Structures are given as structure tokens and as C-alpha cells.
CSV table of C-alpha atoms in Angstrom, one decimal:
chain,number,residue,atom,x,y,z
A,1,UNK,CA,-23.2,23.9,3.3
A,2,UNK,CA,-20.4,25.5,2.2
A,3,UNK,CA,-22.4,26.1,-1.9
A,4,UNK,CA,-25.1,27.5,0.2
A,5,UNK,CA,-23.8,29.9,2.1
A,6,UNK,CA,-21.8,30.8,-1.1
A,7,UNK,CA,-25.0,31.4,-3.2
A,8,UNK,CA,-26.4,33.7,-0.4
A,9,UNK,CA,-23.0,35.9,-0.7
A,10,UNK,CA,-23.4,36.3,-4.6
A,11,UNK,CA,-27.5,36.6,-4.1
A,12,UNK,CA,-26.9,39.8,-2.3
A,13,UNK,CA,-24.1,40.5,-4.3
A,14,UNK,CA,-26.7,40.5,-7.3
A,15,UNK,CA,-29.5,42.7,-5.4
A,16,UNK,CA,-26.8,45.0,-4.8
A,17,UNK,CA,-25.1,45.3,-7.7
A,18,UNK,CA,-27.8,44.7,-10.1
A,19,UNK,CA,-26.5,44.8,-13.7
A,20,UNK,CA,-22.7,45.1,-12.4
A,21,UNK,CA,-23.1,41.4,-11.4
A,22,UNK,CA,-22.7,38.7,-14.5
A,23,UNK,CA,-25.0,36.2,-15.9
A,24,UNK,CA,-22.9,33.0,-14.3
A,25,UNK,CA,-23.0,35.0,-10.5
A,26,UNK,CA,-26.6,36.3,-11.2
A,27,UNK,CA,-27.4,32.0,-11.6
A,28,UNK,CA,-25.2,31.1,-8.5
A,29,UNK,CA,-27.6,33.7,-6.8
A,30,UNK,CA,-30.9,32.2,-7.7
A,31,UNK,CA,-29.3,28.5,-7.2
A,32,UNK,CA,-28.0,29.2,-3.6
A,33,UNK,CA,-31.7,30.2,-2.6
A,34,UNK,CA,-33.2,27.1,-4.7
A,35,UNK,CA,-34.7,29.3,-7.2
A,36,UNK,CA,-34.0,26.9,-9.8
A,37,UNK,CA,-36.1,27.8,-12.7
A,38,UNK,CA,-34.7,31.6,-12.5
A,39,UNK,CA,-31.1,30.4,-12.5
A,40,UNK,CA,-31.2,28.1,-15.5
A,41,UNK,CA,-31.4,31.1,-17.9
A,42,UNK,CA,-28.5,32.5,-16.3
A,43,UNK,CA,-26.1,29.9,-16.8
A,44,UNK,CA,-26.8,29.3,-20.5
A,45,UNK,CA,-26.7,32.8,-20.6
A,46,UNK,CA,-23.1,32.8,-18.9
A,47,UNK,CA,-22.3,29.8,-21.5
A,48,UNK,CA,-23.5,31.2,-25.0
A,49,UNK,CA,-21.3,34.4,-23.6
A,50,UNK,CA,-18.2,32.2,-23.6
A,51,UNK,CA,-17.5,33.5,-19.9
A,52,UNK,CA,-16.6,30.8,-17.2
A,53,UNK,CA,-17.8,27.9,-20.2
A,54,UNK,CA,-16.6,24.9,-17.4
A,55,UNK,CA,-18.2,26.7,-14.4
A,56,UNK,CA,-21.5,27.6,-16.4
A,57,UNK,CA,-22.1,23.9,-17.4
A,58,UNK,CA,-21.5,22.6,-13.8
A,59,UNK,CA,-23.5,24.7,-12.2
A,60,UNK,CA,-26.3,24.5,-14.6
A,61,UNK,CA,-25.9,20.6,-14.2
A,62,UNK,CA,-26.3,20.5,-10.3
A,63,UNK,CA,-28.9,23.1,-11.0
A,64,UNK,CA,-30.6,20.6,-13.0
A,65,UNK,CA,-29.8,17.7,-10.4
A,66,UNK,CA,-31.3,20.2,-7.8
A,67,UNK,CA,-34.9,19.8,-10.1
A,68,UNK,CA,-34.4,15.9,-10.3
A,69,UNK,CA,-33.5,15.9,-13.9
A,70,UNK,CA,-30.9,13.6,-13.7
A,71,UNK,CA,-30.6,13.3,-17.7
A,72,UNK,CA,-30.0,17.2,-18.1
A,73,UNK,CA,-28.0,17.2,-15.6
A,74,UNK,CA,-25.7,14.5,-16.6
A,75,UNK,CA,-25.3,16.1,-20.2
A,76,UNK,CA,-24.1,19.3,-18.7
A,77,UNK,CA,-22.0,18.2,-16.0
A,78,UNK,CA,-20.1,15.8,-18.5
A,79,UNK,CA,-18.9,19.2,-20.8
A,80,UNK,CA,-17.8,20.3,-17.5
A,81,UNK,CA,-15.6,17.3,-16.6
A,82,UNK,CA,-14.3,17.3,-20.0
A,83,UNK,CA,-12.9,21.1,-19.8
A,84,UNK,CA,-11.7,20.8,-16.6
A,85,UNK,CA,-10.5,17.6,-15.1
A,86,UNK,CA,-9.7,18.1,-11.7
A,87,UNK,CA,-13.0,19.9,-10.6
A,88,UNK,CA,-14.3,17.0,-7.8
A,89,UNK,CA,-17.4,19.4,-7.6
A,90,UNK,CA,-18.5,18.2,-11.2
A,91,UNK,CA,-17.1,15.0,-11.0
A,92,UNK,CA,-18.8,14.7,-8.0
A,93,UNK,CA,-22.2,15.7,-9.2
A,94,UNK,CA,-21.8,14.0,-12.2
A,95,UNK,CA,-21.4,10.5,-10.3
A,96,UNK,CA,-24.8,10.9,-8.3
A,97,UNK,CA,-26.7,12.0,-11.1
A,98,UNK,CA,-25.6,8.9,-13.5
A,99,UNK,CA,-26.4,7.0,-10.3
A,100,UNK,CA,-29.7,8.5,-10.4
A,101,UNK,CA,-30.2,7.9,-14.0
A,102,UNK,CA,-29.0,4.2,-13.5
A,103,UNK,CA,-26.1,4.7,-15.8
A,104,UNK,CA,-23.9,2.3,-13.7
A,105,UNK,CA,-21.1,1.3,-15.5
A,106,UNK,CA,-20.1,4.8,-16.0
A,107,UNK,CA,-21.0,6.3,-12.5
A,108,UNK,CA,-18.5,3.5,-11.0
A,109,UNK,CA,-15.7,5.4,-13.6
A,110,UNK,CA,-17.2,8.4,-12.6
A,111,UNK,CA,-17.0,7.9,-8.6
A,112,UNK,CA,-13.5,6.2,-8.9
A,113,UNK,CA,-12.1,9.6,-10.2
A,114,UNK,CA,-13.7,11.6,-7.7
A,115,UNK,CA,-11.3,9.6,-4.9
A,116,UNK,CA,-8.5,10.2,-6.8
A,117,UNK,CA,-9.5,14.0,-6.7
A,118,UNK,CA,-9.9,13.9,-3.0
A,119,UNK,CA,-7.8,14.1,0.0
A,120,UNK,CA,-10.2,12.9,2.6
A,121,UNK,CA,-9.5,9.7,4.0
A,122,UNK,CA,-13.1,9.4,5.6
A,123,UNK,CA,-15.0,10.8,2.2
A,124,UNK,CA,-12.6,8.5,0.4
A,125,UNK,CA,-14.1,5.4,2.6
A,126,UNK,CA,-17.5,6.9,1.8
A,127,UNK,CA,-17.3,6.4,-2.0
A,128,UNK,CA,-15.9,3.3,-1.4
A,129,UNK,CA,-18.8,2.2,0.1
A,130,UNK,CA,-20.8,3.6,-2.5
A,131,UNK,CA,-19.2,2.0,-5.1
A,132,UNK,CA,-20.6,-1.7,-4.0
A,133,UNK,CA,-23.9,0.0,-3.8
A,134,UNK,CA,-23.9,0.8,-7.4
A,135,UNK,CA,-22.5,-2.4,-8.5
A,136,UNK,CA,-25.2,-4.1,-6.7
A,137,UNK,CA,-27.6,-2.0,-8.5
A,138,UNK,CA,-25.8,-2.8,-11.9
A,139,UNK,CA,-26.3,-6.4,-11.1
A,140,UNK,CA,-29.8,-5.9,-10.4
A,141,UNK,CA,-30.1,-4.1,-13.8
A,142,UNK,CA,-28.7,-6.5,-15.6
A,143,UNK,CA,-30.8,-9.5,-14.3
A,144,UNK,CA,-34.1,-7.4,-15.2
A,145,UNK,CA,-32.3,-6.8,-18.4
A,146,UNK,CA,-31.7,-10.5,-19.3
A,147,UNK,CA,-34.9,-12.0,-17.7
A,148,UNK,CA,-36.9,-9.4,-20.3
A,149,UNK,CA,-34.9,-10.5,-23.1
A,150,UNK,CA,-35.9,-14.3,-22.7
A,151,UNK,CA,-38.4,-14.0,-25.0
A,152,UNK,CA,-36.2,-12.1,-27.5
A,153,UNK,CA,-34.2,-12.9,-30.6
A,154,UNK,CA,-30.7,-12.0,-28.8
A,155,UNK,CA,-31.8,-14.6,-26.3
A,156,UNK,CA,-29.9,-18.0,-27.9
A,157,UNK,CA,-26.8,-15.4,-28.1
A,158,UNK,CA,-23.7,-16.7,-26.1
A,159,UNK,CA,-19.7,-15.4,-25.4
A,160,UNK,CA,-17.7,-17.9,-26.7
A,161,UNK,CA,-15.6,-16.8,-23.6
A,162,UNK,CA,-18.4,-16.8,-20.8
A,163,UNK,CA,-18.9,-19.3,-18.2
A,164,UNK,CA,-21.2,-20.0,-15.3
A,165,UNK,CA,-19.7,-22.1,-12.6
A,166,UNK,CA,-23.2,-22.9,-11.4
A,167,UNK,CA,-24.0,-24.4,-7.7
A,168,UNK,CA,-23.3,-28.1,-7.0
A,169,UNK,CA,-25.5,-30.2,-6.0
A,170,UNK,CA,-24.4,-31.3,-2.1
A,171,UNK,CA,-25.7,-34.6,-1.1
A,172,UNK,CA,-25.5,-35.6,2.9
A,173,UNK,CA,-23.1,-35.6,4.7
A,174,UNK,CA,-22.6,-31.7,5.2
A,175,UNK,CA,-23.6,-30.0,8.2
A,176,UNK,CA,-24.7,-27.0,6.1
A,177,UNK,CA,-25.4,-28.0,2.6
A,178,UNK,CA,-26.9,-24.4,1.1
A,179,UNK,CA,-23.1,-23.2,2.6
A,180,UNK,CA,-21.5,-25.4,1.2
A,181,UNK,CA,-22.9,-24.9,-2.3
A,182,UNK,CA,-21.9,-21.3,-2.2
A,183,UNK,CA,-18.7,-21.5,-0.7
A,184,UNK,CA,-17.2,-24.1,-3.2
A,185,UNK,CA,-18.8,-21.8,-5.9
A,186,UNK,CA,-16.8,-18.8,-4.5
A,187,UNK,CA,-13.7,-20.8,-4.6
A,188,UNK,CA,-14.2,-22.3,-8.2
A,189,UNK,CA,-15.0,-18.8,-9.6
A,190,UNK,CA,-12.1,-17.2,-8.1
A,191,UNK,CA,-9.9,-20.0,-9.5
A,192,UNK,CA,-11.0,-20.0,-12.7
A,193,UNK,CA,-11.3,-16.2,-13.0
A,194,UNK,CA,-7.4,-16.2,-13.0
A,195,UNK,CA,-7.2,-17.5,-16.1
A,196,UNK,CA,-7.7,-14.4,-18.7
A,197,UNK,CA,-9.0,-15.7,-21.7
A,198,UNK,CA,-12.5,-16.6,-19.9
A,199,UNK,CA,-15.3,-14.4,-18.7
A,200,UNK,CA,-16.4,-16.3,-15.4
A,201,UNK,CA,-19.9,-15.2,-14.0
A,202,UNK,CA,-19.7,-13.8,-10.8
A,203,UNK,CA,-21.7,-16.0,-7.8
A,204,UNK,CA,-23.4,-12.4,-6.7
A,205,UNK,CA,-25.1,-12.0,-9.9
A,206,UNK,CA,-25.4,-15.9,-10.9
A,207,UNK,CA,-27.7,-15.9,-7.3
A,208,UNK,CA,-29.1,-12.7,-8.2
A,209,UNK,CA,-30.7,-14.0,-11.5
A,210,UNK,CA,-31.9,-17.1,-9.4
A,211,UNK,CA,-33.8,-14.5,-6.9
A,212,UNK,CA,-35.4,-13.2,-10.1
A,213,UNK,CA,-36.5,-16.1,-11.6
A,214,UNK,CA,-38.0,-17.4,-8.1
A,215,UNK,CA,-36.2,-20.8,-8.4
A,216,UNK,CA,-36.3,-23.3,-5.2
A,217,UNK,CA,-33.0,-24.8,-4.1
A,218,UNK,CA,-34.4,-28.2,-5.9
A,219,UNK,CA,-35.4,-26.2,-8.6
A,220,UNK,CA,-31.9,-24.3,-9.2
A,221,UNK,CA,-30.3,-28.0,-9.5
A,222,UNK,CA,-32.6,-29.2,-12.4
A,223,UNK,CA,-30.7,-29.7,-15.8
A,224,UNK,CA,-33.8,-28.2,-17.6
A,225,UNK,CA,-33.1,-24.9,-15.4
A,226,UNK,CA,-29.2,-24.8,-15.6
A,227,UNK,CA,-29.4,-24.8,-19.3
A,228,UNK,CA,-32.0,-21.8,-18.9
A,229,UNK,CA,-29.3,-19.7,-16.8
A,230,UNK,CA,-26.6,-20.1,-19.0
A,231,UNK,CA,-29.1,-19.2,-22.0
A,232,UNK,CA,-29.9,-15.7,-19.5
A,233,UNK,CA,-26.8,-15.3,-18.6
A,234,UNK,CA,-25.3,-15.6,-22.2
A,235,UNK,CA,-23.0,-18.3,-21.1
A,236,UNK,CA,-21.1,-20.4,-24.2
A,237,UNK,CA,-20.4,-23.1,-21.2
A,238,UNK,CA,-21.9,-23.9,-17.7
A,239,UNK,CA,-20.4,-25.9,-15.3
A,240,UNK,CA,-23.2,-28.2,-13.3
A,241,UNK,CA,-23.1,-31.4,-11.4
A,242,UNK,CA,-22.7,-32.5,-8.0
A,243,UNK,CA,-20.3,-33.9,-4.8
A,244,UNK,CA,-21.3,-36.7,-2.4
A,245,UNK,CA,-20.2,-36.7,0.8
A,246,UNK,CA,-20.8,-39.9,2.8
A,247,UNK,CA,-21.1,-40.4,6.3
A,248,UNK,CA,-17.4,-41.2,7.2
A,249,UNK,CA,-16.4,-38.3,5.1
A,250,UNK,CA,-15.4,-39.3,1.6
A,251,UNK,CA,-16.1,-37.1,-0.9
A,252,UNK,CA,-17.2,-38.1,-4.5
A,253,UNK,CA,-17.8,-35.4,-7.7
A,254,UNK,CA,-19.7,-35.9,-10.9
A,255,UNK,CA,-19.5,-32.8,-13.0
A,256,UNK,CA,-20.7,-31.7,-16.4
A,257,UNK,CA,-19.6,-28.9,-19.1
A,258,UNK,CA,-22.8,-27.7,-20.6
A,259,UNK,CA,-22.5,-26.3,-24.4
A,260,UNK,CA,-25.2,-23.8,-24.5
A,261,UNK,CA,-24.9,-23.3,-28.1
A,262,UNK,CA,-25.0,-27.0,-28.9
A,263,UNK,CA,-26.9,-28.5,-26.2
A,264,UNK,CA,-24.0,-31.0,-25.6
A,265,UNK,CA,-22.7,-32.4,-22.1
A,266,UNK,CA,-19.2,-33.5,-21.6
A,267,UNK,CA,-18.2,-35.1,-18.3
A,268,UNK,CA,-15.2,-33.4,-16.3
A,269,UNK,CA,-12.7,-36.1,-16.2
A,270,UNK,CA,-11.4,-36.1,-12.6
A,271,UNK,CA,-9.4,-39.0,-10.5
A,272,UNK,CA,-11.4,-41.8,-9.6
A,273,UNK,CA,-9.5,-42.1,-6.1
A,274,UNK,CA,-11.9,-41.5,-3.5
A,275,UNK,CA,-10.8,-39.3,-0.7
A,276,UNK,CA,-11.4,-37.3,2.7
A,277,UNK,CA,-9.9,-33.9,1.7
A,278,UNK,CA,-12.4,-31.3,0.3
A,279,UNK,CA,-9.7,-28.5,-0.3
A,280,UNK,CA,-7.7,-31.4,-2.7
A,281,UNK,CA,-10.6,-32.2,-4.6
A,282,UNK,CA,-11.9,-28.5,-5.3
A,283,UNK,CA,-8.5,-28.1,-7.3
A,284,UNK,CA,-9.1,-31.5,-8.5
A,285,UNK,CA,-12.5,-29.8,-9.7
A,286,UNK,CA,-10.6,-26.8,-11.3
A,287,UNK,CA,-7.9,-28.5,-13.5
A,288,UNK,CA,-10.9,-31.0,-14.8
A,289,UNK,CA,-12.6,-28.1,-15.6
A,290,UNK,CA,-9.8,-26.5,-17.1
A,291,UNK,CA,-8.9,-29.7,-19.5
A,292,UNK,CA,-12.5,-30.3,-20.6
A,293,UNK,CA,-11.9,-26.5,-22.0
A,294,UNK,CA,-8.5,-27.7,-23.9
A,295,UNK,CA,-6.5,-25.8,-21.1
A,296,UNK,CA,-3.1,-27.4,-19.5
A,297,UNK,CA,-2.1,-24.3,-16.9
A,298,UNK,CA,1.6,-24.7,-16.4
A,299,UNK,CA,4.7,-22.4,-14.7
A,300,UNK,CA,3.1,-19.3,-12.6
A,301,UNK,CA,-0.2,-20.2,-13.6
A,302,UNK,CA,-0.5,-23.5,-12.2
A,303,UNK,CA,1.5,-22.8,-9.1
A,304,UNK,CA,-1.3,-20.1,-8.6
A,305,UNK,CA,-4.0,-22.6,-9.1
A,306,UNK,CA,-2.5,-24.8,-6.7
A,307,UNK,CA,-2.7,-22.7,-3.8
A,308,UNK,CA,-5.3,-23.4,-1.3
A,309,UNK,CA,-7.5,-20.2,-0.3
A,310,UNK,CA,-8.3,-22.2,3.0
A,311,UNK,CA,-7.6,-25.6,4.6
A,312,UNK,CA,-10.3,-24.9,7.4
A,313,UNK,CA,-13.9,-26.8,7.1
A,314,UNK,CA,-15.5,-24.3,10.1
A,315,UNK,CA,-13.7,-21.4,8.2
A,316,UNK,CA,-15.3,-22.8,4.5
A,317,UNK,CA,-19.0,-23.1,6.0
A,318,UNK,CA,-18.7,-20.2,7.8
A,319,UNK,CA,-17.9,-18.3,4.6
A,320,UNK,CA,-20.6,-19.9,3.1
A,321,UNK,CA,-23.1,-19.1,5.7
A,322,UNK,CA,-21.9,-15.6,5.0
A,323,UNK,CA,-22.4,-15.6,1.7
A,324,UNK,CA,-25.9,-16.6,2.2
A,325,UNK,CA,-26.4,-13.7,4.8
A,326,UNK,CA,-25.1,-11.4,1.9
A,327,UNK,CA,-27.6,-12.8,-0.8
A,328,UNK,CA,-30.4,-12.1,1.6
A,329,UNK,CA,-29.4,-8.6,2.1
A,330,UNK,CA,-28.6,-9.5,5.9
A,331,UNK,CA,-25.3,-8.0,6.2
A,332,UNK,CA,-24.8,-7.4,9.9
A,333,UNK,CA,-25.4,-11.1,10.3
A,334,UNK,CA,-22.9,-11.6,7.3
A,335,UNK,CA,-20.3,-9.1,8.4
A,336,UNK,CA,-20.1,-11.3,11.9
A,337,UNK,CA,-20.3,-14.8,10.1
A,338,UNK,CA,-17.2,-13.8,8.0
A,339,UNK,CA,-15.2,-12.4,11.2
A,340,UNK,CA,-16.1,-15.5,12.6
A,341,UNK,CA,-14.5,-17.3,9.2
A,342,UNK,CA,-11.6,-14.9,10.0
A,343,UNK,CA,-11.1,-16.2,13.0
A,344,UNK,CA,-10.8,-19.3,11.9
A,345,UNK,CA,-8.4,-18.8,9.2
A,346,UNK,CA,-7.0,-15.3,9.4
A,347,UNK,CA,-5.3,-15.7,5.6
A,348,UNK,CA,-8.6,-16.5,4.2
A,349,UNK,CA,-8.4,-13.8,1.0
A,350,UNK,CA,-11.9,-14.4,-0.2
A,351,UNK,CA,-13.4,-14.2,3.2
A,352,UNK,CA,-11.8,-11.1,3.7
A,353,UNK,CA,-13.1,-9.7,0.4
A,354,UNK,CA,-16.7,-10.6,1.4
A,355,UNK,CA,-16.3,-9.1,4.5
A,356,UNK,CA,-15.6,-5.7,2.8
A,357,UNK,CA,-18.1,-6.0,0.6
A,358,UNK,CA,-20.6,-6.7,2.9
A,359,UNK,CA,-19.3,-3.8,5.9
A,360,UNK,CA,-19.9,-1.9,2.5
A,361,UNK,CA,-23.4,-2.3,1.9
A,362,UNK,CA,-24.1,-2.3,5.4
A,363,UNK,CA,-22.8,1.5,5.6
A,364,UNK,CA,-24.5,2.4,1.9
A,365,UNK,CA,-27.6,1.4,2.9
A,366,UNK,CA,-28.1,4.6,5.4
A,367,UNK,CA,-25.5,6.8,4.1
A,368,UNK,CA,-25.8,10.4,3.2
A,369,UNK,CA,-23.4,12.0,0.5
A,370,UNK,CA,-23.8,15.5,1.9
A,371,UNK,CA,-20.8,15.2,3.9
A,372,UNK,CA,-18.6,14.2,0.1
A,373,UNK,CA,-20.4,17.3,-1.5
A,374,UNK,CA,-19.1,19.1,1.1
A,375,UNK,CA,-15.4,18.9,0.4
A,376,UNK,CA,-15.5,19.5,-3.4
A,377,UNK,CA,-14.4,22.6,-4.6
A,378,UNK,CA,-15.4,25.0,-7.4
């Protein structure tokens, strides 16, 4: 790689010129030869001398990263980036050091900054795939942390604006109840997230929590576990309930708004008339939930909420099956199912987003970031 070739050249200069070479160049020589312990004091001396401070912090950070000391690496790389915000090399190594150190939020921000500093479309695509993996890692971290907190004093704290849309029980009638549960949850969450005053928990985070606390399909819908999930995610409200589908295709809903702080359960009011249009029912549920929260959408928001993501039942089921495959980390199958959903309805935007995520996660599984490293500048 470019970095190693440069290191070899500097190492040769150090050998030939001896004391005429700067501490920084000596450090680069040893770094290029992967003699990390010898490189460190020279970079430190360069920093102390006030010469090439930003570059010396960058290369010292890289040296620590190569030594698998991610925290020390990040400390120096932050300084390098703060001194030269256009240094793509420092930005790239800071991102991977932060990821290694499980500082996922800062890593996401730093990878995004690296994208803006890089003109290569292929490298940008590689990093966008990496972002999907880091988001997945961050969700896993969040879930592990909230489960560990369950017995702690902060367990009962709730965030007033946070809402969990739990999976709804779907009674027999559907060809694939699990796929319908997941697709309906996706539609409801997508709509409710358009109301800015609320923090709607992502379906993927809800599913990861369910996986970690090891609930089977029946236990997931148990009232006790619905409230437990609300507590774990520090939500003020959890939407729960059921949709009944009769043999003749008529749908009926029975939803509740669970107040986690007060333990109150409020029925969500919806029109009593029966119908066989699930997509109309989904919109009725959105407005019923918002009404229970004291919100009456008007104007542009109302128009946006009334717009249907899809009206194809086959696309909806394929979408749910794709989400289920993502949850099981079978990204290849997920991508196929989501492409099939888009074949049924090419305008199904949620399916497009889910497909992009599945493809990115599949790419990130075997991703080699060395190509990205080669596109960094010194």
C-alpha cells in the first residue's frame, strides 16, 4: 500500500542521513517497517518540539491503532482531525479506531465525514455499507445495556416522548402472520415517526431486544412482557393489541395505549365498521393512536400520513418476510424477498430502504477496508 511504500522510503532516508532526519521522519520510517514501539517516542518527540504537530498526532494515532490500542489511537487522531479537518487519512483511522473501541455514535459521524472528504464513488459505497454494520452494532450495544440495567435504579425511568409500537397479534386468516406482524409494525412506525414531537423506537431495535431476552412468539405478545419491553426501552407508551382477520377477509382491530409510567391501559378508539382493506385499516390505526396521544394532524402532515406506502398485499407479505430474514441475519434471502416485493410494487419506498440496508449488511460481512485506506491522503 501507499503508506507502506512511503514508510520504506523514509526508513531508507533515516538510515542514510542519520541525525539529519527529523523525529517525525524517523517515526515514519519505523512505522513503515511496523516497528511500532520504536516509532512511538519519535512521534512524541515531534509533538513536543512543535513541528508537524497535526501530522505527528495522526501518525502516532495510527501507530497505536496498529498496536491494537484503539483508545490511545482515538485520543491522538481526534487532535489530528481538530487541527486539520480536511485530513482524510486522520479521519479514516479515527473512524475505525472509534468503531474498534465501540464508540459507535462518534464512529458513525466520523465515517460520514470521511465520505465527504473522499471523491471515489466506490469508496463512498464501501463506507455507506460500513455505516449499516455500525448501526447494527450500536443497536446490539443498546440492547445489551438496557437489559443489564433492568435490575438497576434507572430501570423505571421513562422518556416522555418515546413510543414503542409493539407487534400486533394477528389471528388466523393471514397466509403468514409473522410477516404481517412485522410489515404492519414497519408501516405504523414509519408513519408515526413523521410526527416530530415523538421518538418512535425503530422496529429493528425492538426485535433485537426481543431476541436478547429470548421471547418466543406467544410470549412476545403477553401483556406482562409488553410492559417489560416498554420499561427496558424507557418508553412512556407502548402500542399493543390485535388485528383479527376472518375467513372472508374482514379485519377488526383492538388496540391499546399502555402508559408505562402510570400502568394505565387506554383503549385506542377506531371506527367500529368492518372492512376488508388492510391498508385503510392501517391508516385508521395511525390516526387512532395519534388521537389517543392528543394529536389531530392537519394540513401537510395529515396529507402525508394519509399517503399509503403500498396497496399490494403480496408486496406487503414479501416485505414482512424480508424483514424477518434480516432479523435472522439471512441478508441474501432478505434481499431476494425485498426485490420480489418491489417487483409487485416498484413504488414501495419502505421496501426500497429495507433492501438497501440488507444489501449493505451483506456487503459489510466480508468487507475489507484496506481499499479505503489506500484512498486517504497524508
